[in-house]
Short mmCIF file of C-alpha atoms in Angstrom, two decimals:
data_model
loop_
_atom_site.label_atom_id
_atom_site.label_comp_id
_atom_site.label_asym_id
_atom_site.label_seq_id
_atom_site.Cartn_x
_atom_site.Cartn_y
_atom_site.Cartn_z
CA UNK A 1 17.82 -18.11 -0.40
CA UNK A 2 14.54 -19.85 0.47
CA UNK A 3 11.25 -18.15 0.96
CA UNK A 4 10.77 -18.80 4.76
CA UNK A 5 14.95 -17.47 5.37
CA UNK A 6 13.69 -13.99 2.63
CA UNK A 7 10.87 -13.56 5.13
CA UNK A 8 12.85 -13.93 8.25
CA UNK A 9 15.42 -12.05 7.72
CA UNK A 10 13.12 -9.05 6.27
CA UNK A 11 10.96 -9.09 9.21
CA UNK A 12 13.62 -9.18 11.93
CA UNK A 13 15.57 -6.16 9.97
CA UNK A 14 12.37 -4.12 9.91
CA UNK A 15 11.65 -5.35 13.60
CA UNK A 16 15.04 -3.82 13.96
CA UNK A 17 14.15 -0.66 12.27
CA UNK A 18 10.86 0.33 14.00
CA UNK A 19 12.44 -0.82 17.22
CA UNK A 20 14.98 1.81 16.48
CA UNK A 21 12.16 4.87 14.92
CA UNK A 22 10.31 4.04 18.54
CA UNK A 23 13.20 5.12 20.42
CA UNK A 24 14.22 7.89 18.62
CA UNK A 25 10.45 9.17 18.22
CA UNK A 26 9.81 8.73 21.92
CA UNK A 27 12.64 11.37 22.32
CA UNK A 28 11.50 14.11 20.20
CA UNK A 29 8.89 16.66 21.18
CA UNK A 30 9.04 19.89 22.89
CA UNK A 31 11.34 18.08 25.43
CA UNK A 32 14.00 16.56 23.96
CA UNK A 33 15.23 13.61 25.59
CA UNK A 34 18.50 11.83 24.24
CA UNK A 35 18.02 8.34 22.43
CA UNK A 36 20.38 6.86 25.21
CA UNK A 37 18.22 8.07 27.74
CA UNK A 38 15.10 7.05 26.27
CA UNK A 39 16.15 3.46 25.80
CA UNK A 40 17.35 2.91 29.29
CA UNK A 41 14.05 4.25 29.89
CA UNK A 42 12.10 1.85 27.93
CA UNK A 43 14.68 -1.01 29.52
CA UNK A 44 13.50 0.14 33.17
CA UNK A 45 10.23 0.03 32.04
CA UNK A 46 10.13 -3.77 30.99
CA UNK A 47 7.94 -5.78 33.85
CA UNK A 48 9.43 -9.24 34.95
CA UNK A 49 8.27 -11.44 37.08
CA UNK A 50 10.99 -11.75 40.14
CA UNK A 51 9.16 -13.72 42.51
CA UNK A 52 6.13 -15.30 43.82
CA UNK A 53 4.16 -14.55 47.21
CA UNK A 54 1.10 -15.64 49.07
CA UNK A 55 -0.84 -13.01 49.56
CA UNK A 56 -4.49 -13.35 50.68
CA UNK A 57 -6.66 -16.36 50.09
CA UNK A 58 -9.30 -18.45 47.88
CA UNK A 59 -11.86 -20.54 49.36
CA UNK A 60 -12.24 -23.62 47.96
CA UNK A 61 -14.87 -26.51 48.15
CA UNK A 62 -14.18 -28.73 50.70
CA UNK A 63 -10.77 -27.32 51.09
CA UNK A 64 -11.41 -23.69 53.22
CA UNK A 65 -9.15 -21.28 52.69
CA UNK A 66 -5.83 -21.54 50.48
CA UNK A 67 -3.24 -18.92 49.92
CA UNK A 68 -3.37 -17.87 46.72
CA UNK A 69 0.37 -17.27 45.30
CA UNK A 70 0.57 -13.74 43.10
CA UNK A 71 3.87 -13.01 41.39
CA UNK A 72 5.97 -9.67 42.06
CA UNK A 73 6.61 -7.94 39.33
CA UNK A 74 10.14 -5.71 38.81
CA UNK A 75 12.21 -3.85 36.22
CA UNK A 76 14.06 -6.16 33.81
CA UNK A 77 17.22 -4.03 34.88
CA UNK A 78 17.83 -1.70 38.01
CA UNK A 79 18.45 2.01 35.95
CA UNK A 80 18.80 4.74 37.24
CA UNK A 81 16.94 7.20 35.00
CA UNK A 82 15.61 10.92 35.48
CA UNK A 83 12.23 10.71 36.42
CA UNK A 84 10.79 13.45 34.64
CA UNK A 85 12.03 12.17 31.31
CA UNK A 86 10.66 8.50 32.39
CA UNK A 87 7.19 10.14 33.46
CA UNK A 88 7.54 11.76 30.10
CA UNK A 89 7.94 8.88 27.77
CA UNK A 90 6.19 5.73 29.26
CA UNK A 91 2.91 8.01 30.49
CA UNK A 92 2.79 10.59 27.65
CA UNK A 93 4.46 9.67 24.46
CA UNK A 94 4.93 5.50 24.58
CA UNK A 95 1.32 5.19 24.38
CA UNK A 96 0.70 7.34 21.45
CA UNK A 97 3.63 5.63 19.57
CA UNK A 98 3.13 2.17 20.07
CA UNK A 99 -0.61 3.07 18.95
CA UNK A 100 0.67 4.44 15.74
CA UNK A 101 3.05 1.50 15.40
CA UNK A 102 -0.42 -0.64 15.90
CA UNK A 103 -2.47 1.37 13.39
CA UNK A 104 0.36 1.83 10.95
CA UNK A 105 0.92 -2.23 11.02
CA UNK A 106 -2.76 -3.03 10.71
CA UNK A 107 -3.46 -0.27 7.95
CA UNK A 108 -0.36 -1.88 6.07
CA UNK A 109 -1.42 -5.25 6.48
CA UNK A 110 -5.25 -4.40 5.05
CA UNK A 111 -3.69 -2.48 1.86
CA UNK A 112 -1.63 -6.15 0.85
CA UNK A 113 -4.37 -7.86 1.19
CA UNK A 114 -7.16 -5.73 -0.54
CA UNK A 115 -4.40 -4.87 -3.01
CA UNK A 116 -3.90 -8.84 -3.32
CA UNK A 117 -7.24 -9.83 -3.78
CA UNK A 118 -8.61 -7.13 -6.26
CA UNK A 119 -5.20 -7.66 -8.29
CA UNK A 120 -5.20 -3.73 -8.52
CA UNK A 121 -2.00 -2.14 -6.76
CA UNK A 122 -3.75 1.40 -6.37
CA UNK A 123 -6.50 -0.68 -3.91
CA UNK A 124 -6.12 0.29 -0.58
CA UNK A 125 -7.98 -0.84 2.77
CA UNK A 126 -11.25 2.00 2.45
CA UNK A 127 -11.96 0.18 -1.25
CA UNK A 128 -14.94 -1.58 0.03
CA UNK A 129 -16.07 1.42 2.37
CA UNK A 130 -15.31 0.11 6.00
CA UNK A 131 -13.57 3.57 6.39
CA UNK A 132 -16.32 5.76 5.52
CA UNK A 133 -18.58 3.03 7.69
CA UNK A 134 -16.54 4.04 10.60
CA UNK A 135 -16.71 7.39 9.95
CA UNK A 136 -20.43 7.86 9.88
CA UNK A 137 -20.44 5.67 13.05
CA UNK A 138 -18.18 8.11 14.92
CA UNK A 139 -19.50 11.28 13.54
CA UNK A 140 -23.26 10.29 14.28
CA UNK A 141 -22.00 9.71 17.39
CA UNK A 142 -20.30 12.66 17.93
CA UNK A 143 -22.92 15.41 16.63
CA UNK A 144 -25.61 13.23 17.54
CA UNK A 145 -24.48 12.77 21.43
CA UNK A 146 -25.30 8.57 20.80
CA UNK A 147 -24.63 6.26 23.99
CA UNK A 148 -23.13 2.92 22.52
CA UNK A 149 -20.98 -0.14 24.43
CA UNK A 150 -16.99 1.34 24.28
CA UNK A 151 -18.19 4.66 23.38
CA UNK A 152 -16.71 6.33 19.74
CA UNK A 153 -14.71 3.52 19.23
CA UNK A 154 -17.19 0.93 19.54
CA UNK A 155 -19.60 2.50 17.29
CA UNK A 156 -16.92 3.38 14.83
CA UNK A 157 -16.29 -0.43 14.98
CA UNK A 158 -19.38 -1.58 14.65
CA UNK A 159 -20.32 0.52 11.78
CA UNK A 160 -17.22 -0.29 9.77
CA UNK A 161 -18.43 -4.21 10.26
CA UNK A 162 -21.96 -3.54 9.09
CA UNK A 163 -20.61 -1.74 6.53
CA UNK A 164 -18.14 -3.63 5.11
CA UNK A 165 -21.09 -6.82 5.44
CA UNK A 166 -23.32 -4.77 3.35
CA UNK A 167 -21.40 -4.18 0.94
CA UNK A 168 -20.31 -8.00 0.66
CA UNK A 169 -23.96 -9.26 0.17
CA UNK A 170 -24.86 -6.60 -2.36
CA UNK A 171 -22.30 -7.40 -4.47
CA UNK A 172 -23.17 -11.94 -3.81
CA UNK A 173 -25.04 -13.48 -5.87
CA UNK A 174 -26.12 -17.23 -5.96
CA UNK A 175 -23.00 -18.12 -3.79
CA UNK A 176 -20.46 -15.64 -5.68
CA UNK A 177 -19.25 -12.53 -5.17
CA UNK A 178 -17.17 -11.06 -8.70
CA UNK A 179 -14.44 -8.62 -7.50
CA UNK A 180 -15.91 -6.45 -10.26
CA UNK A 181 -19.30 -6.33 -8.81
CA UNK A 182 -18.07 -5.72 -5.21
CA UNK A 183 -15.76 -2.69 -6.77
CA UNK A 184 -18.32 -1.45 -7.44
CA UNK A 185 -20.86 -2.22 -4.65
CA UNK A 186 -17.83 -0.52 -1.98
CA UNK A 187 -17.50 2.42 -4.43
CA UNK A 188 -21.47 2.99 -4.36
CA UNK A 189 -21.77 2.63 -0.20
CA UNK A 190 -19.05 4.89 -0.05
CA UNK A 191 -21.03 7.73 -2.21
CA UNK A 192 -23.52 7.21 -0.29
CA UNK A 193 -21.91 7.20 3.44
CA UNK A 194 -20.43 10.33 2.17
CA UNK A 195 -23.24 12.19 1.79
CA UNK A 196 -24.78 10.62 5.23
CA UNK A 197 -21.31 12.44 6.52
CA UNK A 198 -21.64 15.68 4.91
CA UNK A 199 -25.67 15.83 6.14
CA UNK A 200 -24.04 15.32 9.71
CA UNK A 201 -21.56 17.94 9.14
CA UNK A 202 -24.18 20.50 8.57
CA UNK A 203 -26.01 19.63 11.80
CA UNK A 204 -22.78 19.61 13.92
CA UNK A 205 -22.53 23.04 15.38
CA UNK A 206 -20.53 23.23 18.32
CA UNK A 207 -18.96 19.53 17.59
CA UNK A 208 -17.55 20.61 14.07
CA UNK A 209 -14.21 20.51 15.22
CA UNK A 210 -14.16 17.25 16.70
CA UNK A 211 -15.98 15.81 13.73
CA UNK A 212 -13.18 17.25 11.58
CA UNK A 213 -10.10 16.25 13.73
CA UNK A 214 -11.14 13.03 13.81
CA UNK A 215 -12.10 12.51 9.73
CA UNK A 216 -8.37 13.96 9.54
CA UNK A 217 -6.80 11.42 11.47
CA UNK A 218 -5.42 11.69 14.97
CA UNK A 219 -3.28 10.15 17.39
CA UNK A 220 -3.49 12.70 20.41
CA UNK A 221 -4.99 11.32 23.69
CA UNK A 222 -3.76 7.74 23.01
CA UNK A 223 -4.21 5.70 26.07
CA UNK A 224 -2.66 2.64 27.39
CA UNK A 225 -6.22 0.88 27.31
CA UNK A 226 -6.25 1.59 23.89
CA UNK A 227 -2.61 -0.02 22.90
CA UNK A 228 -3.97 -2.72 24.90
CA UNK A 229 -7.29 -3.13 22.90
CA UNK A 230 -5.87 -2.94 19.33
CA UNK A 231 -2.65 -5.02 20.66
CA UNK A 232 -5.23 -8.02 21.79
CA UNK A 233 -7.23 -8.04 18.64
CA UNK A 234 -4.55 -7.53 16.16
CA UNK A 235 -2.79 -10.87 16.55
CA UNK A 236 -5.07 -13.11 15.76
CA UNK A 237 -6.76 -12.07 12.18
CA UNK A 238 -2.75 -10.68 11.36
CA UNK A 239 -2.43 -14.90 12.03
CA UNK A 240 -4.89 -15.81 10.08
CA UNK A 241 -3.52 -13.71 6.76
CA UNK A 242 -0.37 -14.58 7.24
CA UNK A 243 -1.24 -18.64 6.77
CA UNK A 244 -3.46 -17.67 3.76
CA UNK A 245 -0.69 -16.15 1.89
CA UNK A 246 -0.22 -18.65 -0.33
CA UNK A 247 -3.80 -18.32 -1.18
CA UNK A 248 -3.49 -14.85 -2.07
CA UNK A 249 -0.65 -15.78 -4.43
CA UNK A 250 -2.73 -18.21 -6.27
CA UNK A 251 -5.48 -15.86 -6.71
CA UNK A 252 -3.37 -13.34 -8.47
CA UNK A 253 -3.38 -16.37 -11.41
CA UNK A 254 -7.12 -15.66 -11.75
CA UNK A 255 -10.25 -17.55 -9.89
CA UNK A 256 -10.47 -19.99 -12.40
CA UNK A 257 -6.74 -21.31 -11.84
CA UNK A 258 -6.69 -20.80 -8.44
CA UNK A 259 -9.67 -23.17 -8.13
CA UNK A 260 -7.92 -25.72 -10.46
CA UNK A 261 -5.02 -25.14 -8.22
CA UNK A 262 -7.00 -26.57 -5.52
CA UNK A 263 -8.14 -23.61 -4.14
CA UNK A 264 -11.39 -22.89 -2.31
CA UNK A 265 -11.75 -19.46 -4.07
CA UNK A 266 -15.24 -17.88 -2.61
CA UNK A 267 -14.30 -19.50 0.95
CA UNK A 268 -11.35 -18.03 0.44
CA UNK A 269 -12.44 -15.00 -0.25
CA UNK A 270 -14.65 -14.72 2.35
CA UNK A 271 -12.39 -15.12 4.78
CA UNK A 272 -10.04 -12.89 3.25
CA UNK A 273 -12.37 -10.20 3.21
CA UNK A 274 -13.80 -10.37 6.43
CA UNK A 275 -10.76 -10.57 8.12
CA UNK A 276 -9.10 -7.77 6.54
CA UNK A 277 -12.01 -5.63 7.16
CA UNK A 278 -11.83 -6.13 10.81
CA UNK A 279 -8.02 -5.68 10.69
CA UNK A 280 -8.71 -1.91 9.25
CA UNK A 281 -11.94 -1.55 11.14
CA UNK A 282 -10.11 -2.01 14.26
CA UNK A 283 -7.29 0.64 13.37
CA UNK A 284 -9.86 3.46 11.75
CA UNK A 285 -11.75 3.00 15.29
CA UNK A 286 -9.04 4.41 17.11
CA UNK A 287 -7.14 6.78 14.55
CA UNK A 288 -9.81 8.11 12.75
CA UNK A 289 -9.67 8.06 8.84
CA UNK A 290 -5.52 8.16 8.14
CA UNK A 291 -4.97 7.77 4.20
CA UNK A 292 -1.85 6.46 2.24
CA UNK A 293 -0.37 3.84 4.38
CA UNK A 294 -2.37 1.25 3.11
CA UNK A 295 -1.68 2.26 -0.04
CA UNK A 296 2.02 3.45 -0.66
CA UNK A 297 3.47 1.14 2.09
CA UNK A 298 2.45 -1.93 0.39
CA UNK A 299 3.47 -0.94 -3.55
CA UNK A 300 6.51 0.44 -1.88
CA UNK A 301 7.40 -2.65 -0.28
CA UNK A 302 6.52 -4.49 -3.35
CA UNK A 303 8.93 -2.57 -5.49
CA UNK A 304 11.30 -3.86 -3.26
CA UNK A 305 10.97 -7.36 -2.32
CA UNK A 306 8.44 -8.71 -4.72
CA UNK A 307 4.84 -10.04 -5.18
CA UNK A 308 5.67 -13.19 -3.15
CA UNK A 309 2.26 -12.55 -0.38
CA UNK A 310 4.60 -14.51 1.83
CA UNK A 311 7.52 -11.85 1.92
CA UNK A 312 5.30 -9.35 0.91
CA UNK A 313 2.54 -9.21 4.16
CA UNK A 314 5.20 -9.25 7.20
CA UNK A 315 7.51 -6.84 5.64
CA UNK A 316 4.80 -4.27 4.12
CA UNK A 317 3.24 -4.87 7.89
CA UNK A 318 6.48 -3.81 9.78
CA UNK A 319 7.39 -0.55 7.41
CA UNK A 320 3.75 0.42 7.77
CA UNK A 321 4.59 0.67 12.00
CA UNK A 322 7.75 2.60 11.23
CA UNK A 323 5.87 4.95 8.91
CA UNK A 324 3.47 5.80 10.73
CA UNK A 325 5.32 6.27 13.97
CA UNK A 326 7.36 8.76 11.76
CA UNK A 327 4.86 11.00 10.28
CA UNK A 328 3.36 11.04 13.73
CA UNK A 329 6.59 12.36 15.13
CA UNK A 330 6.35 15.05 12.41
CA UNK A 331 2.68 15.60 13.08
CA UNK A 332 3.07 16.70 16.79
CA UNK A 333 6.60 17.81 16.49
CA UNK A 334 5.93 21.64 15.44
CA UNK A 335 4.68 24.29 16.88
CA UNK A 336 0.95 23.37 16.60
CA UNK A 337 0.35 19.73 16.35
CA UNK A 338 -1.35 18.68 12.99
CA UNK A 339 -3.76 15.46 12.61
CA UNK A 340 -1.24 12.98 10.96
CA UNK A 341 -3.89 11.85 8.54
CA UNK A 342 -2.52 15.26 6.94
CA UNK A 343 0.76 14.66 7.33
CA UNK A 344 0.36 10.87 5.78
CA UNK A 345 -1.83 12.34 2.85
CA UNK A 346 1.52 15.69 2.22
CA UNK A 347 4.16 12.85 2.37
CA UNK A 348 2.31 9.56 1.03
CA UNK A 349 0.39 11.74 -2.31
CA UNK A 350 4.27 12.85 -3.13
CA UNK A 351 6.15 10.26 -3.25
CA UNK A 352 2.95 7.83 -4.92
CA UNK A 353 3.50 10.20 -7.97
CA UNK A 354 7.24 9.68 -8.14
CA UNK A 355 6.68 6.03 -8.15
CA UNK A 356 4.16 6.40 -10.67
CA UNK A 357 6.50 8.90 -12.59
CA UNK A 358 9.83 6.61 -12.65
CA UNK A 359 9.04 3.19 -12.22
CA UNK A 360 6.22 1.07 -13.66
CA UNK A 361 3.91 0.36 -11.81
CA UNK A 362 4.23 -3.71 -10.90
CA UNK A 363 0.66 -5.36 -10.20
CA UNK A 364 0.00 -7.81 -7.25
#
């Protein structure tokens, strides 16, 4: 079996899978609506376009007024479904899954590649600091009471980005950047952002819960504008890593041999690096700091179907949404909802140890 046919069939069976954890999450809470239920649901819920009208008008040079067509939008099937449970899963819990199916995917994603191009398997996406970046961009603005473009999110964003750029050009030097030295660099920024986080703790007051529920990890209050968001910038830098695979595998030889190999190794790198920091940037923005997917997913996945970057990525990617969406169902599933950075940290620490304990551990 080829490469492309591994990857295909891997990636529609996990497809398969989350599609699956989706519908049974968006059943379970403190109203507990049957699978069946909740995928007619999610059928009835599926806009298609059924028709096109003319409905008011555009004026035109030259031409005056012209109807301007719009298309009607309907239900991919005619269900008839309770509406309580529908008002229930599309408005209440579909938002906060499919945002933990986003942030699990992107957090997964990050963890191959950082993993990939520091050759360590216990890297994960924080290495170089854009997770403590965000968090002393949310938390200033939280204790502080800041007013920046797209609110927390935006300055957790932006931080992570400056952060993660930092970090790059202290660890450059005359055009290259050793993954030693930028270990190292990411490790030192991340001291020191931690102590910027603790000083901001201490001045908190009233806020110190928010501050702390959100440097847990959170899902609750997920939005549709926020799926939306992280759905329209995920696709594009997920794009770009997934056609640079094959880089990635040639840098696990070593720089020198990948750049015998033909490879543009601190190009590379570079864009390897930038985009996976604005892959994890984008999901620590609207989760908060949520530990162990990018890190057990990936070696997990690895265990199973190899170092191959081009197997590796989608399928690592894919489990990361399904685990996520899991421990999230756990997290809000008892009697007083948890953040699921805690549940992700009680399940993900566990099981990293058994790996550790009964299998070697297999490098990138």
């Amino acid at each position: 079996m080829n490469v492309r046919t591994r990857a295909t069939t891997w990636a529609l069976g996990l497809t398969a899978l989350l599609a699956l954890v989706v519908v049974v999450s968006a059943g379970i809470g403190h109203v507990t609506i049957p699978p069946r239920t909740v995928a007619l649901i999610l059928l009835d819920a599926i806009p298609v376009p059924v028709g096109i009208s003319l409905s008011g008008a555009v004026v035109l040079p030259m031409l005056g007024a012209v109807p301007a067509p719009s298309v009607e939008l309907g239900s991919l099937v005619s269900l008839s479904v309770p509406e309580t449970a529908q008002i229930i899963v599309v408005s209440v819990r579909l938002p906060r899954i499919l945002l933990a199916a986003l942030v699990g995917f992107a957090l997964a994603t990050a963890g191959v590649v950082m993993q990939g191009f520091f050759r360590n398997p216990m890297a994960d996406p924080s290495i170089i600091g854009v997770s403590s970046g965000a968090a002393v961009g949310a938390v200033a603005t939280i204790v502080l009471g800041l007013s920046v473009p797209f609110g927390l999110q935006g300055a957790a964003f932006g931080s992570a980005i400056v952060t993660a750029f930092v970090v790059y050009m202290l660890a450059t030097e005359g055009g290259r950047t050793p993954v030693a030295t930028l270990l190292l660099a990411g490790v030192a920024v991340q001291t020191f952002l931690g102590a910027v986080i603790s000083f901001l703790l201490l001045q908190s007051g009233e806020s110190l819960r928010q501050v702390v529920f959100w440097l847990m990890g959170h899902l609750s209050g997920a939005t549709w504008d926020e799926v939306v968001m992280v759905a329209l910038v995920l696709p594009l830098p997920f794009a770009v890593l997934l056609a640079h695979t094959r880089d990635l595998n040639v840098l696990l030889l070593g720089e020198e041999d990948a750049h015998a190999l033909g490879i543009e190794v601190e190009r590379t790198k570079q864009l390897l690096l930038a985009t996976a920091s604005i892959v994890t940037a984008t999901a620590v923005a609207v989760s908060g700091v949520i530990g162990f997917v990018g890190l057990v997913v990936p070696h997990m996945i690895r265990l199973v179907v190899g170092p191959d970057h081009r197997i590796l990525l989608p399928a690592s990617a894919l489990t990361g949404a399904s685990f996520l969406v899991v421990t999230d169902t756990i997290a809000r599933s008892g009697a007083a909802e948890v953040p699921v950075g805690v549940v992700t940290a009680a399940l993900g620490a566990p099981f990293f140890l058994y790996l550790l304990r009964t299998r070697e551990v297999r490098s990138p």
